[in-house]
Short mmCIF file of C-alpha atoms and ligand atoms in Angstrom, two decimals:
data_model
loop_
_atom_site.label_atom_id
_atom_site.label_comp_id
_atom_site.label_asym_id
_atom_site.label_seq_id
_atom_site.Cartn_x
_atom_site.Cartn_y
_atom_site.Cartn_z
CA MET A 1 80.32 43.51 50.55
CA ARG A 2 77.04 44.26 48.89
CA PRO A 3 74.70 41.72 47.27
CA PRO A 4 74.42 41.25 43.74
CA LEU A 5 72.39 43.87 41.58
CA ASP A 6 68.62 42.97 42.52
CA LEU A 7 66.38 44.43 39.66
CA THR A 8 63.39 42.58 41.07
CA ALA A 9 60.34 44.81 42.36
CA GLU A 10 61.55 44.05 45.86
CA GLY A 11 65.21 44.84 45.27
CA ALA A 12 64.20 48.21 43.54
CA ALA A 13 62.36 49.31 46.63
CA ASP A 14 65.26 48.53 48.81
CA SER A 15 66.91 51.76 48.66
CA GLY A 16 65.48 52.82 52.30
CA THR A 17 67.28 50.11 54.06
CA ARG A 18 70.71 50.17 52.41
CA GLY A 19 70.92 52.86 49.51
CA HIS A 20 71.95 51.65 45.84
CA ASP A 21 75.33 52.34 44.50
CA GLN A 22 75.69 54.19 41.39
CA THR A 23 75.73 51.21 39.15
CA GLU A 24 72.64 49.92 40.47
CA LEU A 25 70.84 53.41 40.43
CA LEU A 26 71.80 53.41 36.66
CA ALA A 27 70.44 49.90 35.98
CA LEU A 28 67.12 50.79 37.78
CA GLU A 29 66.84 54.06 35.99
CA ALA A 30 66.93 52.20 32.73
CA LEU A 31 64.52 50.03 33.72
CA TYR A 32 61.83 52.02 35.48
CA CYS A 33 62.09 55.95 34.58
CA SER A 34 60.46 57.17 31.42
CA HIS A 35 63.29 58.97 29.18
CA GLY A 36 60.26 61.14 27.59
CA ASP A 37 60.90 63.75 30.46
CA THR A 38 64.74 64.06 29.99
CA VAL A 39 67.75 63.77 27.74
CA HIS A 40 70.82 61.78 28.67
CA TYR A 41 73.58 63.82 27.03
CA THR A 42 76.37 61.38 28.25
CA ASP A 43 76.62 57.66 28.38
CA PRO A 44 76.42 56.84 31.34
CA PRO A 45 74.17 59.73 32.45
CA LYS A 46 75.83 61.58 35.24
CA LEU A 47 74.74 61.32 38.83
CA PHE A 48 75.26 63.95 41.32
CA GLU A 49 75.21 63.85 44.89
CA ARG A 50 75.86 67.14 46.75
CA CYS A 51 76.03 70.65 45.89
CA GLU A 52 77.24 73.86 47.43
CA GLY A 53 77.74 77.72 46.09
CA SER A 54 78.68 77.11 42.58
CA PHE A 55 79.72 73.59 42.67
CA LEU A 56 78.19 70.06 42.33
CA TYR A 57 79.86 67.00 43.68
CA ASP A 58 79.35 63.53 42.14
CA VAL A 59 79.30 60.27 44.09
CA GLU A 60 83.06 59.79 44.07
CA GLY A 61 83.09 63.17 45.52
CA ARG A 62 84.60 64.70 42.53
CA GLU A 63 84.12 68.82 42.44
CA TYR A 64 82.33 70.28 39.27
CA LEU A 65 82.04 74.01 38.68
CA ASP A 66 78.62 74.61 37.52
CA LEU A 67 78.43 77.12 34.58
CA GLN A 68 74.64 76.62 33.76
CA MET A 69 73.35 76.32 37.09
CA TRP A 70 70.08 74.15 36.51
CA TYR A 71 69.51 76.32 32.99
CA SER A 72 69.62 79.57 35.26
CA ALA A 73 67.17 78.29 37.77
CA VAL A 74 69.87 78.65 40.63
CA ASN A 75 70.91 81.95 40.06
CA PHE A 76 71.60 82.68 43.61
CA GLY A 77 74.05 79.43 44.23
CA TYR A 78 73.36 76.04 45.58
CA ARG A 79 72.14 75.84 49.14
CA ASN A 80 71.92 79.69 49.40
CA PRO A 81 71.78 80.06 53.14
CA ARG A 82 69.28 82.75 53.19
CA LEU A 83 66.91 81.13 50.75
CA ASN A 84 67.19 78.04 52.45
CA ASN A 85 66.28 79.48 55.63
CA ALA A 86 63.02 80.72 54.39
CA VAL A 87 62.26 77.06 53.49
CA THR A 88 62.90 75.74 56.59
CA VAL A 89 61.11 78.70 58.70
CA GLN A 90 58.07 78.21 56.31
CA LEU A 91 58.11 74.34 56.89
CA ASP A 92 57.86 74.85 60.44
CA ARG A 93 54.93 77.15 60.29
CA LEU A 94 52.61 76.95 57.28
CA PRO A 95 54.01 74.42 54.90
CA GLN A 96 50.59 73.36 53.26
CA LEU A 97 47.30 75.42 52.23
CA ALA A 98 44.72 74.97 49.68
CA SER A 99 44.86 77.57 47.12
CA GLN A 100 41.52 78.78 47.88
CA TYR A 101 42.56 80.64 51.08
CA LEU A 102 45.06 83.19 51.30
CA HIS A 103 48.36 83.20 53.06
CA ARG A 104 50.65 86.08 53.74
CA GLU A 105 53.62 85.00 51.64
CA LYS A 106 51.38 84.97 48.03
CA VAL A 107 49.96 88.35 48.76
CA GLU A 108 53.09 89.73 49.73
CA LEU A 109 54.53 88.23 46.89
CA ALA A 110 52.29 89.53 44.30
CA ALA A 111 52.20 92.93 45.76
CA ARG A 112 56.30 93.14 45.56
CA LEU A 113 56.33 92.06 42.10
CA ALA A 114 53.59 94.06 40.90
CA ARG A 115 55.02 97.16 42.55
CA ARG A 116 58.26 96.66 41.25
CA ILE A 117 56.90 96.49 37.80
CA GLU A 118 54.96 99.41 38.52
CA SER A 119 58.00 101.61 39.74
CA THR A 120 60.02 100.50 36.59
CA TRP A 121 57.64 100.74 33.44
CA GLY A 122 54.73 102.83 35.38
CA MET A 123 51.90 100.35 34.68
CA LYS A 124 49.41 98.66 37.02
CA GLY A 125 48.88 95.22 37.15
CA ARG A 126 48.41 91.78 38.63
CA VAL A 127 50.34 88.67 39.13
CA GLN A 128 49.18 85.04 39.04
CA PHE A 129 51.05 81.94 39.84
CA ASN A 130 51.58 78.36 38.51
CA VAL A 131 53.86 75.51 39.11
CA GLY A 132 56.43 75.40 36.08
CA GLY A 133 57.56 77.97 33.15
CA SER A 134 55.33 76.03 30.47
CA GLN A 135 52.00 76.02 32.68
CA ALA A 136 52.49 79.90 33.18
CA ILE A 137 52.96 80.27 29.50
CA GLU A 138 49.74 78.38 29.19
CA ASP A 139 48.10 80.77 31.39
CA SER A 140 49.44 83.64 29.23
CA LEU A 141 48.00 81.85 26.06
CA LYS A 142 44.65 81.85 28.11
CA LEU A 143 44.99 85.50 28.68
CA VAL A 144 46.14 86.44 25.14
CA ARG A 145 43.02 84.50 23.80
CA ASN A 146 40.84 86.12 26.33
CA ALA A 147 41.64 89.62 25.48
CA SER A 148 41.75 88.96 21.65
CA ARG A 149 38.38 87.33 21.71
CA GLY A 150 39.65 83.85 21.16
CA LYS A 151 42.54 84.32 18.49
CA SER A 152 45.01 81.57 18.68
CA LEU A 153 47.70 82.68 16.11
CA MET A 154 50.75 84.23 17.59
CA PHE A 155 53.94 85.42 16.32
CA ALA A 156 57.31 83.85 17.74
CA PHE A 157 60.91 83.77 16.80
CA GLU A 158 62.72 81.29 15.05
CA GLY A 159 65.11 79.83 17.58
CA GLY A 160 62.61 80.37 20.21
CA TYR A 161 61.72 78.16 23.14
CA HIS A 162 58.50 78.57 25.59
CA GLY A 163 58.20 75.17 27.15
CA ARG A 164 56.85 71.74 26.09
CA THR A 165 53.11 71.56 27.17
CA LEU A 166 50.95 71.25 24.14
CA GLY A 167 50.15 75.05 24.05
CA ALA A 168 53.86 76.35 24.78
CA THR A 169 55.15 73.71 22.24
CA ALA A 170 52.91 75.30 19.43
CA ILE A 171 54.95 78.47 19.72
CA THR A 172 58.23 77.03 20.32
CA SER A 173 60.40 76.90 16.97
CA SER A 174 61.02 73.13 16.85
CA TYR A 175 58.84 70.96 14.66
CA ARG A 176 60.74 67.92 16.38
CA TYR A 177 58.67 68.73 19.85
CA ARG A 178 55.38 68.82 17.65
CA ARG A 179 55.97 65.89 15.45
CA ARG A 180 54.31 63.05 17.24
CA TYR A 181 51.82 65.10 19.19
CA GLY A 182 49.83 67.16 16.59
CA HIS A 183 48.08 70.55 17.21
CA PHE A 184 45.96 71.40 19.82
CA GLY A 185 45.01 74.82 18.94
CA ASP A 186 47.58 77.75 19.14
CA ARG A 187 49.95 78.08 15.94
CA ALA A 188 52.68 80.46 15.64
CA HIS A 189 54.14 82.20 12.67
CA PHE A 190 57.93 82.35 13.34
CA VAL A 191 59.57 85.73 12.52
CA PRO A 192 63.76 85.44 12.31
CA PHE A 193 65.34 86.58 15.48
CA PRO A 194 67.71 89.31 15.15
CA TYR A 195 70.94 86.83 15.43
CA CYS A 196 73.59 89.27 13.92
CA PHE A 197 76.50 86.60 14.01
CA ARG A 198 74.44 84.53 11.62
CA CYS A 199 72.16 87.15 10.18
CA PRO A 200 69.28 85.50 8.35
CA TYR A 201 69.32 88.35 5.73
CA GLY A 202 73.12 87.95 5.13
CA LYS A 203 73.36 91.78 6.33
CA LYS A 204 76.09 93.24 8.91
CA ARG A 205 74.83 94.83 11.92
CA HIS A 206 76.79 98.11 11.62
CA ASP A 207 74.82 98.95 8.22
CA CYS A 208 71.90 96.87 8.42
CA GLY A 209 69.24 99.75 9.76
CA LEU A 210 67.32 96.97 11.35
CA TYR A 211 66.64 95.77 8.02
CA CYS A 212 64.74 92.47 9.58
CA VAL A 213 62.14 94.78 11.44
CA ASP A 214 61.40 96.33 7.90
CA GLN A 215 60.80 92.79 6.86
CA PHE A 216 58.53 92.29 9.85
CA ALA A 217 56.73 95.35 8.83
CA ARG A 218 55.96 94.19 5.48
CA LEU A 219 53.41 91.65 6.67
CA PHE A 220 51.14 94.85 7.50
CA ASP A 221 51.68 96.38 3.81
CA SER A 222 48.80 94.67 2.30
CA GLU A 223 46.16 92.51 3.18
CA TYR A 224 47.60 89.91 0.87
CA HIS A 225 50.41 89.03 3.19
CA ALA A 226 47.76 87.41 5.07
CA ALA A 227 48.25 88.82 8.72
CA TRP A 228 46.31 92.06 8.46
CA ASP A 229 42.67 93.25 7.59
CA ALA A 230 43.16 96.96 6.73
CA LYS A 231 39.25 97.50 6.60
CA ALA A 232 38.59 96.06 10.19
CA GLY A 233 41.97 97.49 11.40
CA GLU A 234 42.85 94.12 12.90
CA CYS A 235 45.80 91.53 12.85
CA GLU A 236 44.92 87.90 12.70
CA PHE A 237 47.97 87.44 15.30
CA ALA A 238 46.99 87.96 18.86
CA ALA A 239 50.26 88.53 20.53
CA PHE A 240 54.07 88.14 19.76
CA TYR A 241 55.94 85.94 22.30
CA VAL A 242 59.52 86.95 22.67
CA GLU A 243 62.68 86.20 24.84
CA PRO A 244 64.50 89.26 25.05
CA ILE A 245 67.45 87.34 24.84
CA GLN A 246 67.16 83.88 23.63
CA GLY A 247 68.18 81.07 26.08
CA THR A 248 67.73 77.67 24.38
CA GLY A 249 68.37 79.47 21.11
CA GLY A 250 71.83 80.24 22.09
CA TYR A 251 72.00 83.23 24.34
CA VAL A 252 71.55 85.25 21.54
CA ILE A 253 71.61 89.01 22.14
CA PRO A 254 69.57 91.34 19.78
CA PRO A 255 71.18 94.77 18.44
CA PRO A 256 70.45 98.14 20.22
CA GLY A 257 67.08 99.47 18.97
CA TYR A 258 65.79 96.37 17.67
CA PHE A 259 62.83 95.67 20.37
CA GLU A 260 61.91 99.38 20.23
CA LYS A 261 61.65 99.64 16.45
CA LEU A 262 59.47 96.29 16.72
CA LYS A 263 57.23 97.31 19.48
CA GLY A 264 56.32 100.38 17.46
CA ILE A 265 54.75 97.92 14.87
CA LEU A 266 53.17 95.72 17.54
CA GLU A 267 51.31 99.14 19.26
CA ALA A 268 50.27 100.22 15.71
CA ARG A 269 48.74 96.79 14.79
CA ARG A 270 47.41 96.06 18.40
CA ILE A 271 49.38 93.16 18.79
CA LEU A 272 50.16 92.03 22.49
CA LEU A 273 54.07 91.91 23.53
CA VAL A 274 54.31 88.59 25.62
CA ASP A 275 57.62 88.89 27.53
CA ASP A 276 59.04 85.37 28.37
CA GLU A 277 61.47 85.81 31.23
CA ILE A 278 61.55 82.25 32.48
CA GLN A 279 65.33 81.79 31.63
CA MET A 280 66.52 85.42 31.79
CA GLY A 281 64.64 87.05 34.35
CA PHE A 282 65.96 87.53 37.87
CA PHE A 283 69.21 89.52 36.67
CA ARG A 284 70.49 86.73 34.37
CA ALA A 285 70.79 89.22 32.05
CA GLY A 286 71.81 92.32 34.53
CA LYS A 287 68.33 93.49 35.41
CA LEU A 288 65.49 92.10 37.13
CA TRP A 289 63.89 91.66 33.52
CA ALA A 290 65.90 91.15 30.77
CA MET A 291 63.39 93.29 28.78
CA GLU A 292 64.62 96.37 31.27
CA ASN A 293 67.82 96.52 29.01
CA PHE A 294 65.73 97.84 26.01
CA ASP A 295 63.20 100.70 25.97
CA VAL A 296 60.13 98.90 25.52
CA LYS A 297 57.08 97.93 28.16
CA PRO A 298 55.55 94.32 27.63
CA ASP A 299 51.91 93.70 28.07
CA ILE A 300 52.55 90.35 30.01
CA ILE A 301 55.67 88.95 31.52
CA VAL A 302 56.06 85.43 32.28
CA PHE A 303 58.57 84.16 35.07
CA GLY A 304 59.77 80.85 36.66
CA LYS A 305 63.01 79.08 37.27
CA ALA A 306 65.16 81.54 39.56
CA LEU A 307 62.20 83.12 41.33
CA THR A 308 62.63 80.31 43.94
CA ASN A 309 66.48 79.52 43.29
CA GLY A 310 65.06 76.03 41.80
CA LEU A 311 64.04 75.29 45.52
CA SER A 312 60.26 74.85 44.75
CA PRO A 313 58.63 74.92 41.24
CA LEU A 314 56.85 78.35 41.36
CA SER A 315 56.19 80.38 38.23
CA GLY A 316 53.81 83.04 37.31
CA LEU A 317 52.99 85.88 35.10
CA TRP A 318 52.14 89.73 35.42
CA ALA A 319 49.62 91.36 33.10
CA ARG A 320 48.42 94.99 32.59
CA GLU A 321 45.29 95.47 34.60
CA GLU A 322 43.21 95.87 31.46
CA LEU A 323 44.20 92.28 30.68
CA ILE A 324 43.93 90.75 34.06
CA SER A 325 41.29 92.55 36.29
CA PRO A 326 38.92 90.10 37.91
CA GLN A 327 36.30 91.63 35.59
CA ALA A 328 38.51 90.85 32.43
CA PHE A 329 39.85 87.27 33.57
CA PRO A 330 37.45 86.01 36.06
CA PRO A 331 37.99 83.70 38.90
CA GLY A 332 38.87 80.13 38.27
CA SER A 333 40.24 81.06 34.72
CA THR A 334 43.34 79.08 35.46
CA HIS A 335 44.07 77.01 38.59
CA SER A 336 46.35 74.34 39.87
CA THR A 337 46.40 72.68 43.40
CA PHE A 338 49.81 73.50 43.68
CA SER A 339 49.82 77.07 42.02
CA ALA A 340 50.90 79.23 45.00
CA THR A 341 52.25 76.85 47.62
CA PRO A 342 53.13 78.30 50.99
CA LEU A 343 56.78 76.98 50.56
CA GLY A 344 57.27 78.24 46.89
CA THR A 345 56.04 81.84 47.72
CA ALA A 346 57.79 82.17 51.06
CA VAL A 347 61.14 81.38 49.32
CA ALA A 348 60.10 83.89 46.44
CA LEU A 349 59.40 86.52 48.61
CA GLU A 350 62.50 85.94 50.31
CA THR A 351 64.18 85.89 47.08
CA MET A 352 62.69 89.47 46.10
CA LYS A 353 63.50 91.07 49.19
CA MET A 354 67.57 90.02 48.68
CA LEU A 355 66.98 91.54 45.42
CA ASP A 356 65.68 94.73 46.74
CA GLU A 357 68.27 95.05 49.55
CA GLU A 358 71.39 93.94 47.47
CA ASP A 359 72.73 95.57 44.34
CA TYR A 360 72.42 92.75 41.78
CA GLU A 361 72.32 95.41 39.00
CA ARG A 362 75.82 96.47 39.59
CA MET A 363 77.22 92.96 40.76
CA THR A 364 75.96 91.37 37.41
CA ALA A 365 77.33 94.11 35.38
CA LEU A 366 80.79 93.69 37.09
CA LYS A 367 81.21 90.24 37.24
CA GLY A 368 79.73 89.83 33.70
CA THR A 369 82.30 92.34 32.07
CA TYR A 370 84.98 90.50 33.73
CA PHE A 371 84.07 87.04 32.31
CA LEU A 372 83.12 88.38 29.00
CA ASN A 373 86.39 89.75 28.89
CA GLY A 374 88.11 86.54 29.65
CA LEU A 375 86.27 84.88 27.23
CA HIS A 376 87.20 87.29 24.56
CA GLU A 377 90.81 86.39 25.23
CA LEU A 378 89.79 82.72 24.90
CA LYS A 379 88.52 83.33 21.57
CA ARG A 380 91.69 85.05 20.59
CA ARG A 381 93.67 82.14 21.58
CA HIS A 382 91.48 79.15 20.18
CA ARG A 383 90.47 79.17 16.29
CA ILE A 384 87.23 77.30 17.21
CA ILE A 385 85.63 79.79 19.15
CA GLY A 386 83.64 81.86 16.40
CA ASP A 387 81.89 84.28 18.53
CA VAL A 388 81.57 85.05 22.03
CA ASP A 389 78.89 87.78 23.55
CA GLY A 390 77.27 88.43 26.91
CA MET A 391 74.64 90.73 28.84
CA GLY A 392 75.07 90.43 32.52
CA LEU A 393 76.10 86.88 33.25
CA ALA A 394 74.11 85.57 30.47
CA LEU A 395 77.52 84.52 28.27
CA ARG A 396 77.83 82.50 25.21
CA VAL A 397 80.73 80.72 23.24
CA GLU A 398 79.74 79.74 20.09
CA ILE A 399 82.03 76.90 18.57
CA CYS A 400 82.92 76.53 15.12
CA SER A 401 85.29 74.82 12.41
CA GLU A 402 88.33 76.43 11.98
CA ASP A 403 86.98 78.99 9.47
CA GLY A 404 85.28 80.46 12.29
CA PHE A 405 81.79 80.27 11.26
CA THR A 406 80.62 76.78 10.38
CA PRO A 407 78.70 75.47 13.26
CA ASP A 408 80.38 72.63 14.99
CA LYS A 409 78.15 70.47 17.04
CA ALA A 410 80.24 67.43 17.40
CA MET A 411 83.33 69.41 19.18
CA VAL A 412 80.72 71.12 21.77
CA ASP A 413 79.27 67.45 22.36
CA ALA A 414 82.95 66.39 22.80
CA LEU A 415 83.68 69.26 25.07
CA VAL A 416 80.80 68.83 27.39
CA GLY A 417 81.44 65.18 27.62
CA ALA A 418 85.16 65.80 28.42
CA ALA A 419 84.14 68.40 30.72
CA LEU A 420 81.96 65.86 32.82
CA LYS A 421 85.07 63.47 33.23
CA GLY A 422 86.01 65.60 36.05
CA ASP A 423 89.82 65.54 35.44
CA LEU A 424 90.63 69.24 34.52
CA GLU A 425 93.65 70.27 36.66
CA GLN A 426 94.37 73.63 38.47
CA GLY A 427 96.99 73.56 41.04
CA ARG A 428 96.92 70.57 42.90
CA LYS A 429 93.18 70.10 42.34
CA ARG A 430 91.07 68.33 39.85
CA TYR A 431 87.67 69.84 38.65
CA GLY A 432 84.79 69.07 36.17
CA LEU A 433 82.80 71.65 34.43
CA VAL A 434 79.20 71.28 34.24
CA LEU A 435 78.23 73.01 30.61
CA ASP A 436 75.07 73.54 28.55
CA ILE A 437 74.51 73.36 25.13
CA GLY A 438 72.00 75.58 22.97
CA GLY A 439 71.71 77.31 19.94
CA TYR A 440 70.23 76.97 16.59
CA TYR A 441 72.76 74.36 15.46
CA LYS A 442 73.39 73.17 19.19
CA ASN A 443 77.32 74.34 18.76
CA VAL A 444 76.66 77.18 21.46
CA ILE A 445 78.08 76.74 24.80
CA THR A 446 75.35 78.89 27.05
CA LEU A 447 76.91 79.99 30.23
CA ALA A 448 74.88 80.61 33.25
CA PRO A 449 77.17 80.84 36.15
CA ALA A 450 75.82 81.56 39.65
CA LEU A 451 75.33 85.27 40.11
CA THR A 452 77.20 84.90 43.56
CA ILE A 453 80.01 83.56 41.85
CA SER A 454 83.30 84.96 42.91
CA TYR A 455 85.98 86.51 40.85
CA ALA A 456 88.49 83.62 41.87
CA GLU A 457 85.68 81.38 40.69
CA ILE A 458 85.67 83.18 37.07
CA ASP A 459 89.40 82.95 36.96
CA LEU A 460 88.99 79.10 37.38
CA ALA A 461 86.13 78.59 35.04
CA LEU A 462 88.37 80.58 32.39
CA ALA A 463 91.59 78.16 33.11
CA LEU A 464 89.53 75.20 33.23
CA LEU A 465 87.79 76.30 29.74
CA ASP A 466 91.10 76.97 28.16
CA GLN A 467 92.64 73.66 29.20
CA LEU A 468 89.21 71.83 28.03
CA ILE A 469 89.25 73.45 24.81
CA SER A 470 92.91 72.84 24.15
CA ARG A 471 92.93 69.09 25.39
CA VAL A 472 89.58 68.42 23.16
CA SER A 473 90.43 70.44 19.86
CA LYS A 474 94.17 68.96 19.65
CA SER A 475 92.96 65.56 20.50
C1 PLP B 501 62.64 80.79 28.01
C2 PLP B 501 61.70 79.71 28.42
N1 PLP B 501 60.70 79.47 28.45
C3 PLP B 501 59.80 78.85 28.73
C4 PLP B 501 60.57 77.41 29.50
C5 PLP B 501 59.75 76.30 30.23
O1 PLP B 501 59.83 76.27 31.24
P1 PLP B 501 59.63 74.89 32.41
O2 PLP B 501 60.94 74.20 31.90
O3 PLP B 501 59.66 75.32 33.64
O4 PLP B 501 58.28 74.50 31.85
C6 PLP B 501 62.09 77.56 29.50
C7 PLP B 501 62.48 76.40 30.07
O5 PLP B 501 63.84 76.20 29.51
C8 PLP B 501 62.69 78.60 28.96
O6 PLP B 501 63.99 78.96 28.96
#
């Protein structure tokens, strides 16, 4: 028998000798973990113990099909043998090195990324690294400010998410993230995203003529719209930060032609286009960069998450040579002790080799179409599904009231909570589902399955979603 729960300092430190059980861990968490760096969506919060492929396992051994894969950080499946092996090999050779010295993996990774971008878009540039998406966004803000002689005003999208550091929060469209902490410099003007299911201008996609871009263009019609000095030929805003497909905003996919038309305005007004690929990069949306789905060249690309399949917190950015050459952006402009760790760059290099060797574009297109067809079928069967959409394996299910339009956040919360109970049935087995919530009204299930998911697992996902929605919506 275990001794009674001991929450003294000695008891808390005791995990090495006997390991705490779930109840004890939750009690310790409540007492000693800051909740500032997380959100508990369920009560009690869920503990997981093990993972494999598309599945997570809780401490009781229940099996959960993960349809969000760490917000798209584990695109290539949990415990991917090839990528895990890259960590092991590096661990045995050169696991640590100060970032002022060079190691092969960093250099080869930067070269691979830069060459790939050059072959896609014909632009020369360079790559630098950091430890998380938000930190790479901070670095991009420095690049933009440097290139624009210190301008700190940016355009960004309503519904956009770029991280939680102070600079990233300033260009993220939620006052809630800023309210307690004030401003540190950068400010964004938030522009409506082309969220056609809920068009901010009340238009219909088939005949709107991209009215939303025309509304953005109006800002430059006259000096008195407060963005453009016609005499100097200069915009007060240095860059436009975009997610080609909104992530946290609910996997919202823009209509054809949108980014192309927007980019025309940005070029005319000499506003840099910063492409945040942190969530949609690495084939989530069917291409290495989601922006490749549109005929537009970014000036800066920011990436993170799936670069290392979530094995090491490595992020980075690529920028056009004029912006990032050593003359333009001198040594020491940014730095972190851990900015290009051998372990992170080794696994990232292996990721890039794998992506060059295997046809992820075709694979994600086929699986994405198959999954999306299944979601359309679910929409036909369940009135609470107002919209489904997808690009590659970035898929969305928007949950609404029976009218098919009014956002129903409470229903999504109930669905996500019920999915985590782990008692959905398929054949003789029981499963749970790991789902993520997104959207402007937090009523969207954003689906980001492993890109390595099998067709049988997609069938399982659809059957479990069907059962879950029937069970919860009728209860
Ligand atoms: C589009 C986008 N940008 C930036 C970030 C911030 O990245 P991180 O959480 O690694 O700081 C995220 C994280 O979800 C994201 O989805």
